[in-house]
PDB file of C-alpha atoms in Angstrom:
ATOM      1  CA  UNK D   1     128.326 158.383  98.211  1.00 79.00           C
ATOM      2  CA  UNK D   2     128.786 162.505  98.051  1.00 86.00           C
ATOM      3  CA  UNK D   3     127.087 164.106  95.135  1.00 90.00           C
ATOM      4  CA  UNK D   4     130.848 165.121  94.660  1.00 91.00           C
ATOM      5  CA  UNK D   5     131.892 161.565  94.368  1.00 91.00           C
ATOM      6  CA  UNK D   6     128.799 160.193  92.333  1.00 92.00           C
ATOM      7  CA  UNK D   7     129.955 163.335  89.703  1.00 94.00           C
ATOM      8  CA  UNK D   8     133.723 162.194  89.974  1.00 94.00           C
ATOM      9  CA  UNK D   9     132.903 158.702  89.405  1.00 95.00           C
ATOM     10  CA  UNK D  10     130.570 158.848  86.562  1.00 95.00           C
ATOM     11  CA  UNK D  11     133.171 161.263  84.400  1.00 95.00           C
ATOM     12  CA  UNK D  12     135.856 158.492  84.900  1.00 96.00           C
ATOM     13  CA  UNK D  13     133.474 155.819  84.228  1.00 96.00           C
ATOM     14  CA  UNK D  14     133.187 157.921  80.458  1.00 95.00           C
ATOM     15  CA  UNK D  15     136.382 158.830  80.053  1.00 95.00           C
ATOM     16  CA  UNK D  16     137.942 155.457  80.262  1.00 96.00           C
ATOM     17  CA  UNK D  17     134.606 153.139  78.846  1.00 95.00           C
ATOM     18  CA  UNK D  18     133.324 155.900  76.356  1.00 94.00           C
ATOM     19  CA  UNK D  19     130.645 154.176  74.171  1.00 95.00           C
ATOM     20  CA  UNK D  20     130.312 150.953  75.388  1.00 96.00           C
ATOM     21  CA  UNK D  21     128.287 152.375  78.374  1.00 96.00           C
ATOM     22  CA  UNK D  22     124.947 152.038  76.897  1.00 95.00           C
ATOM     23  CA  UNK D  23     123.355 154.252  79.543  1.00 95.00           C
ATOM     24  CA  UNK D  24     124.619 155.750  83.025  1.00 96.00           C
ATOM     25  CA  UNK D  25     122.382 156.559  85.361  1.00 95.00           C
ATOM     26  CA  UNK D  26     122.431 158.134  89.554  1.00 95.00           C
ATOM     27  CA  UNK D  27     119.761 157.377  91.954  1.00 92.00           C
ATOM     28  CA  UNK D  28     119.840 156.781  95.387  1.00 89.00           C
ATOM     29  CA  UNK D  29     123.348 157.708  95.746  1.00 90.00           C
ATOM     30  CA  UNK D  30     124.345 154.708  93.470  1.00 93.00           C
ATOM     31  CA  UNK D  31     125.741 154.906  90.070  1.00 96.00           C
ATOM     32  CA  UNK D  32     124.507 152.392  87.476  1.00 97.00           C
ATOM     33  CA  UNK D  33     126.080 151.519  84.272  1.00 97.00           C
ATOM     34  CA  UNK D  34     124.804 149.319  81.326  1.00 97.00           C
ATOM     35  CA  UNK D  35     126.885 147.661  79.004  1.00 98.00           C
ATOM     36  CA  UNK D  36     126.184 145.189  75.810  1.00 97.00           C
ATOM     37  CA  UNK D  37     126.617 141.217  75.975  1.00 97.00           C
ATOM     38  CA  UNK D  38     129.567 141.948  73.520  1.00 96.00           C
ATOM     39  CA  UNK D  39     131.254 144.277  75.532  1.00 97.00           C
ATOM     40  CA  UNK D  40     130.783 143.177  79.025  1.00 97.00           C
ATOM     41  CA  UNK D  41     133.891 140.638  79.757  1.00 97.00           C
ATOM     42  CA  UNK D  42     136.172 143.719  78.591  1.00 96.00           C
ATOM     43  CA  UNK D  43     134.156 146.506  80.310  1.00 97.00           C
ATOM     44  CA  UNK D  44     134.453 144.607  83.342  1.00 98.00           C
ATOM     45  CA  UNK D  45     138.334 144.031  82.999  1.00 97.00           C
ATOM     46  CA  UNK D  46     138.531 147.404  82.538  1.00 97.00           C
ATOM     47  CA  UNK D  47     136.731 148.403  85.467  1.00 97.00           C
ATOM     48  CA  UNK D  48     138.932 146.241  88.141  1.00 97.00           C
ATOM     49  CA  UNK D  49     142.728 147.069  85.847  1.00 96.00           C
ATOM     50  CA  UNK D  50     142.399 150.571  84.820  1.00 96.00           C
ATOM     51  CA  UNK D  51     143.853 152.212  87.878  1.00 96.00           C
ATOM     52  CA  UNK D  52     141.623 155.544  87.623  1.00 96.00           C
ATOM     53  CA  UNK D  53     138.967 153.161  88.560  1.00 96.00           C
ATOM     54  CA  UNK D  54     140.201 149.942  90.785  1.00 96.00           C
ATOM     55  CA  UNK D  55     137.096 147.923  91.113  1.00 97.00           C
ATOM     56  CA  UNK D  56     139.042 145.048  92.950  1.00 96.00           C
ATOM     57  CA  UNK D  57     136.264 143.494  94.640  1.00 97.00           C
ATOM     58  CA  UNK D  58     132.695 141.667  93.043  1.00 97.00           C
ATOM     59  CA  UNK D  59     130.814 141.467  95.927  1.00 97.00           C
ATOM     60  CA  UNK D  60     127.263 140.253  94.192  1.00 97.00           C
ATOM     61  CA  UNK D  61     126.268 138.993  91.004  1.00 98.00           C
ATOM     62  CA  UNK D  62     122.204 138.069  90.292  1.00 97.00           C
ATOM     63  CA  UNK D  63     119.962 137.457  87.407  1.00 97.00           C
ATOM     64  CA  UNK D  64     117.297 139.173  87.036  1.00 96.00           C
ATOM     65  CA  UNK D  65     113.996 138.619  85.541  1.00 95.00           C
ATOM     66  CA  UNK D  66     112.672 142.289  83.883  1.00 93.00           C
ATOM     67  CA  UNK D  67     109.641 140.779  82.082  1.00 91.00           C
ATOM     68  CA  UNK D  68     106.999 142.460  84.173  1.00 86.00           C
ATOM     69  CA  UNK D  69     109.157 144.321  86.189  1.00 82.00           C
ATOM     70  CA  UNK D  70     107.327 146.873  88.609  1.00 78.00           C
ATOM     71  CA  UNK D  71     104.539 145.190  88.219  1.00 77.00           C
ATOM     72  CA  UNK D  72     103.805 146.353  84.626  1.00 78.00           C
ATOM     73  CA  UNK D  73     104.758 144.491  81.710  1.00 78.00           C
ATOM     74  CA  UNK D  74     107.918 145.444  80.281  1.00 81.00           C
ATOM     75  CA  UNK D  75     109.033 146.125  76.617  1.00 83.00           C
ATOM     76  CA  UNK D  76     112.825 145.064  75.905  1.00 88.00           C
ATOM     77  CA  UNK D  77     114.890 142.372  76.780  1.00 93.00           C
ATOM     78  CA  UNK D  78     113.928 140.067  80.093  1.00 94.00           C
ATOM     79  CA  UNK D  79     116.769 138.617  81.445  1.00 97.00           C
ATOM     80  CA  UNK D  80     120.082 140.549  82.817  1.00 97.00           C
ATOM     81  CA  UNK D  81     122.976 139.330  84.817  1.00 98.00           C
ATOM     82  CA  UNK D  82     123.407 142.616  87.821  1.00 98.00           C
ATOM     83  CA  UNK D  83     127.031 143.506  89.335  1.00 98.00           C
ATOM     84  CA  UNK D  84     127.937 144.860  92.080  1.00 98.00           C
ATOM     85  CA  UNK D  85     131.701 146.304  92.212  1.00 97.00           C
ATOM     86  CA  UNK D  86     133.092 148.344  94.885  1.00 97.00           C
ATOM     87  CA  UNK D  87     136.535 149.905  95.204  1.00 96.00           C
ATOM     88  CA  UNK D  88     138.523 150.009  98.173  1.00 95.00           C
ATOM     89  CA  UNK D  89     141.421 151.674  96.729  1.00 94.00           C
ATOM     90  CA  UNK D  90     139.037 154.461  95.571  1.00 93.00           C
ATOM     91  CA  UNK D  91     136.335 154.184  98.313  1.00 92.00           C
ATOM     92  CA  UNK D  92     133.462 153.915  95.653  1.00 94.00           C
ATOM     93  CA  UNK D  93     130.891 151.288  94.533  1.00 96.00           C
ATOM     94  CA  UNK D  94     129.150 151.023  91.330  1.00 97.00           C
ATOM     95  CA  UNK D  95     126.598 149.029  89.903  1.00 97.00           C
ATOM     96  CA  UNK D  96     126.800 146.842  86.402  1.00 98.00           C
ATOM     97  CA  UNK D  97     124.033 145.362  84.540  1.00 98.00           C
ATOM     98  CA  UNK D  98     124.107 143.412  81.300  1.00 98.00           C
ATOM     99  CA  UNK D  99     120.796 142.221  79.332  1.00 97.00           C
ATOM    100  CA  UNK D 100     121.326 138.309  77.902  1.00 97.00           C
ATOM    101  CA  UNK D 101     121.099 139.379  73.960  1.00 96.00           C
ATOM    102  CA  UNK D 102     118.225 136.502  73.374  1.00 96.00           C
ATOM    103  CA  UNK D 103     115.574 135.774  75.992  1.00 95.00           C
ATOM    104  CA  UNK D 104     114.722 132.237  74.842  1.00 95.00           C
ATOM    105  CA  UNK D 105     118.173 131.205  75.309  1.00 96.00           C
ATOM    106  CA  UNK D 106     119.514 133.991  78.081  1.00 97.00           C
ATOM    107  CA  UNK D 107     123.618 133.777  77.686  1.00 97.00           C
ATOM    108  CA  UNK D 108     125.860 136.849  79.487  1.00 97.00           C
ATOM    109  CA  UNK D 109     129.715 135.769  79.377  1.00 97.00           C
ATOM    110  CA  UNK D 110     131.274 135.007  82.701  1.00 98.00           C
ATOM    111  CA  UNK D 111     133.194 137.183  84.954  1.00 98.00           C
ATOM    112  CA  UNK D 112     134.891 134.273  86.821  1.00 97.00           C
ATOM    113  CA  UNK D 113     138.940 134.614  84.844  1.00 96.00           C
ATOM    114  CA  UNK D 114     138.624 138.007  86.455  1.00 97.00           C
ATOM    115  CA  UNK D 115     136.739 138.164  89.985  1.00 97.00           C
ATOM    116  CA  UNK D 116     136.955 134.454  90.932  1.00 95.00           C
ATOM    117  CA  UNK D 117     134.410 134.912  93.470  1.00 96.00           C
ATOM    118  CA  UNK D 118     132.067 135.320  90.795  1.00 97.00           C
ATOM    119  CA  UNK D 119     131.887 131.390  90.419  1.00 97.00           C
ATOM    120  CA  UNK D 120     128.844 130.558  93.050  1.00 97.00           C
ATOM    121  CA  UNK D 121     127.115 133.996  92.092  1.00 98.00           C
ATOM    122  CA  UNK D 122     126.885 132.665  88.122  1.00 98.00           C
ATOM    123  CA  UNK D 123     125.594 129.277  89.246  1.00 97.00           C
ATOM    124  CA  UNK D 124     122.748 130.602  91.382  1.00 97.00           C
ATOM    125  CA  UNK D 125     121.869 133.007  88.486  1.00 98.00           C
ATOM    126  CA  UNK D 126     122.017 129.769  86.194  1.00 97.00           C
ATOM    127  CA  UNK D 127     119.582 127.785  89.039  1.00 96.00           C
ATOM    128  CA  UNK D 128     117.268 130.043  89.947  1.00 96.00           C
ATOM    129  CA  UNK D 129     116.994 132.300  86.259  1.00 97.00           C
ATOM    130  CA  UNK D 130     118.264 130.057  83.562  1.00 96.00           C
ATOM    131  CA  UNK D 131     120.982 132.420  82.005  1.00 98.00           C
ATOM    132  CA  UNK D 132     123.724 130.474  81.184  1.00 97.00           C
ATOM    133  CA  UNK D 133     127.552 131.767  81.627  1.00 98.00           C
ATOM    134  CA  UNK D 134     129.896 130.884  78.638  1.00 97.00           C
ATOM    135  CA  UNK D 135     133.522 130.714  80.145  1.00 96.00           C
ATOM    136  CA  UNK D 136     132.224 128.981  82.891  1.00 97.00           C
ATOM    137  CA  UNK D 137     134.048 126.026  84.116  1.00 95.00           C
ATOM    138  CA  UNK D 138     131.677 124.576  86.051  1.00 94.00           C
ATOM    139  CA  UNK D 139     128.169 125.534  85.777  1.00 95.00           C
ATOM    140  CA  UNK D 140     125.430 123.452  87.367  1.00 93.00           C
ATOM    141  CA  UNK D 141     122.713 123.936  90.143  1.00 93.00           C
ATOM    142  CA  UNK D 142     123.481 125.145  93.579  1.00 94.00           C
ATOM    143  CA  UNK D 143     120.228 125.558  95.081  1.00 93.00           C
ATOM    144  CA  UNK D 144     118.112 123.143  93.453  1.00 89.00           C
ATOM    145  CA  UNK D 145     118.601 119.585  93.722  1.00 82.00           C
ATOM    146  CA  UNK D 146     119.476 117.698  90.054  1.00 76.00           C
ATOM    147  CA  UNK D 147     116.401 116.407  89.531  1.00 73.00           C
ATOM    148  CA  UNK D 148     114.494 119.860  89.655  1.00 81.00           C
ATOM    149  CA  UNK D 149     113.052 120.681  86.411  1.00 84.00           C
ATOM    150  CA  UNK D 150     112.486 124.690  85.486  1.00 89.00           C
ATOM    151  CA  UNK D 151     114.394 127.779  87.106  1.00 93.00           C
ATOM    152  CA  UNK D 152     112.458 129.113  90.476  1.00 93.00           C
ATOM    153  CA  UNK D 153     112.929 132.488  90.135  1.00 94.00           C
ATOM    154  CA  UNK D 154     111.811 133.437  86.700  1.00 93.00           C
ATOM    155  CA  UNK D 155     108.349 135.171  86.870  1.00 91.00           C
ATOM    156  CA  UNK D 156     106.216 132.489  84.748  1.00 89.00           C
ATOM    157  CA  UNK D 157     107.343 129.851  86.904  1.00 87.00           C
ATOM    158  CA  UNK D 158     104.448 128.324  88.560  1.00 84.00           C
ATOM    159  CA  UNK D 159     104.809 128.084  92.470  1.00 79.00           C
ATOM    160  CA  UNK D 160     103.576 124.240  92.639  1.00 77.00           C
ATOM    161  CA  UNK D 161     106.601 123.904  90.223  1.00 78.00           C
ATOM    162  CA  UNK D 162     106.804 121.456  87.834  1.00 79.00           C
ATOM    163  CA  UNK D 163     107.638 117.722  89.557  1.00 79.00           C
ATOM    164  CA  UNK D 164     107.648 116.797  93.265  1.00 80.00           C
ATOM    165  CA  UNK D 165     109.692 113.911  94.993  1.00 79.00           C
ATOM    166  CA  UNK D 166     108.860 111.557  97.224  1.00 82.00           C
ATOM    167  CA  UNK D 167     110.787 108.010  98.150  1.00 89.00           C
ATOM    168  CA  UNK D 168     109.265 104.781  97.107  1.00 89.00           C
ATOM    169  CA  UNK D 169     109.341 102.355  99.219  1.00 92.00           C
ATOM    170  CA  UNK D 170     109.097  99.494  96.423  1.00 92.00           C
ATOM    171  CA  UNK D 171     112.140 101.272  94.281  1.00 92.00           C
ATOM    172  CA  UNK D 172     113.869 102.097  97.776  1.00 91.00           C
ATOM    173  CA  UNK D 173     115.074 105.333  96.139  1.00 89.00           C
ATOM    174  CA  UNK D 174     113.498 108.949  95.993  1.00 84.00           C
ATOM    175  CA  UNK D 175     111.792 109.353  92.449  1.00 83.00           C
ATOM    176  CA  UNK D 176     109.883 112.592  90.770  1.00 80.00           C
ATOM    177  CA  UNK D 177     106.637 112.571  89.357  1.00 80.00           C
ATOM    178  CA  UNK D 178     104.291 115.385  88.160  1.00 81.00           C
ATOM    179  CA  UNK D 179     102.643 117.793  90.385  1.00 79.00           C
ATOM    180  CA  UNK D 180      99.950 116.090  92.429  1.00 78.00           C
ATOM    181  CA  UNK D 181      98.787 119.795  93.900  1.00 72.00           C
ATOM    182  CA  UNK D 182      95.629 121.267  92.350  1.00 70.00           C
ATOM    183  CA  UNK D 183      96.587 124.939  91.793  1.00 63.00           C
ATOM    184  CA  UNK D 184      93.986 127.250  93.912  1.00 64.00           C
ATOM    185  CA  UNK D 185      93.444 131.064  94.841  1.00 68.00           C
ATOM    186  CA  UNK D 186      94.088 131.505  98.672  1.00 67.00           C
ATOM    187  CA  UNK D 187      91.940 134.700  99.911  1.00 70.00           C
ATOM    188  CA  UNK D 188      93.017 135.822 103.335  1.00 68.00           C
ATOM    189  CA  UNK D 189      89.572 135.704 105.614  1.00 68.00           C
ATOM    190  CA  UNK D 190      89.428 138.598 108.049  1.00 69.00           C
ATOM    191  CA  UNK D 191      87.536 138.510 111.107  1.00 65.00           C
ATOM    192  CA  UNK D 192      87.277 141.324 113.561  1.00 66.00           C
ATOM    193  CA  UNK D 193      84.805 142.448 116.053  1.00 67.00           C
ATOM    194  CA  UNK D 194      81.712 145.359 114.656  1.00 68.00           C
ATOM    195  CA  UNK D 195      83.367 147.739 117.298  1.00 69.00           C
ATOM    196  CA  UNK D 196      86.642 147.613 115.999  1.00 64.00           C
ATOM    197  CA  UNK D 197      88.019 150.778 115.432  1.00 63.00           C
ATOM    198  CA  UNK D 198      85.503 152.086 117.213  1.00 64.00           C
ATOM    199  CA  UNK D 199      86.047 155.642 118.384  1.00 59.00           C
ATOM    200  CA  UNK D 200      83.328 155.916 120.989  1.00 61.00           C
ATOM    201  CA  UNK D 201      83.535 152.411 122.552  1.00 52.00           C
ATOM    202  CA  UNK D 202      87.350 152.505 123.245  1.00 49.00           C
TER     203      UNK D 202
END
């Protein structure tokens, strides 16, 4: 977006949200908002009714796992549910991102009574990050299978996982047991000729 239109929309995004943006920020063109756990299911009815602003479309939602984010650990809350709104009415986009309030039990309310689309979206962030979306009607896996034990995406997840599957023959059925792989440090091997690189003998 113009510099003109990243100015326009962040005055609106004020003048009709006021205090419950928690911080604004551009970069990259992109305008990012935060808001509070509390505030979020009204923020975000506000953004797609008030007609200054006419966010009609979600077109992502994602979980997010902060905890060493930029590979540095990282004070604050861990886990955030990120949306991505644009307007077609007003030819703008705009980013939303809302920290889960308690990281042992990561809850952001959901967005699905007003951007239905947002259903899939909150399940994958439920699979794959763990954050759970009050409101909700029908959150389970989507990725993961039902027998899959931890969420895949958060950063202390180990990457043997937790279980593995395999089908008995003697149960006739595919059961899960406990990881059978011994975890191990992989270091790439490198092999290249004495010349290589070489200058003289190319």
């Amino acid at each position: 977006m113009s510099s003109a239109t990243l100015e326009a929309l962040s005055h609106t995004l004020q003048e009709h949200l006021g205090d419950r943006v928690k911080s604004l920020k551009v970069a990259l063109g992109e305008v990012t908002v935060e808001v509070d756990a509390a505030d979020y299911l009204a923020v975000m009815q506000t953004l797609r009714d008030e007609p200054a602003l006419s966010f009609e479309e979600l077109i992502d939602l994602c979980g997010v796992d902060y905890s060493t984010y930029a590979n540095a650990p990282r004070a604050g809350r861990r886990f955030a549910a990120v949306s991505h709104l644009i307007s077609i009415t007003r030819n703008w986009r705009l980013r939303v991102r809302c920290f889960a309030p308690d990281d042992d039990f990561p809850s952001v309310p959901s967005v699905t009574g007003v951007w239905n689309v947002a259903d899939w979206f909150e399940r994958e962030a439920f699979d794959l990050f763990g954050i759970v979306f009050p409101g909700h009607l029908d959150l389970r896996r989507i990725l993961t299978d039902y027998g899959f034990i931890g969420h895949p995406f958060r950063k202390d997840f180990p990457i043997s996982g937790y279980v593995e599957m395999r089908y008995d023959p003697d149960q006739q059925r595919v059961i899960y047991q406990p990881v059978t792989i011994e975890p191990r440090e992989v270091t790439p091997r490198i092999v290249r000729e004495a010349t290589y690189g070489n200058v003289e003998n190319a």
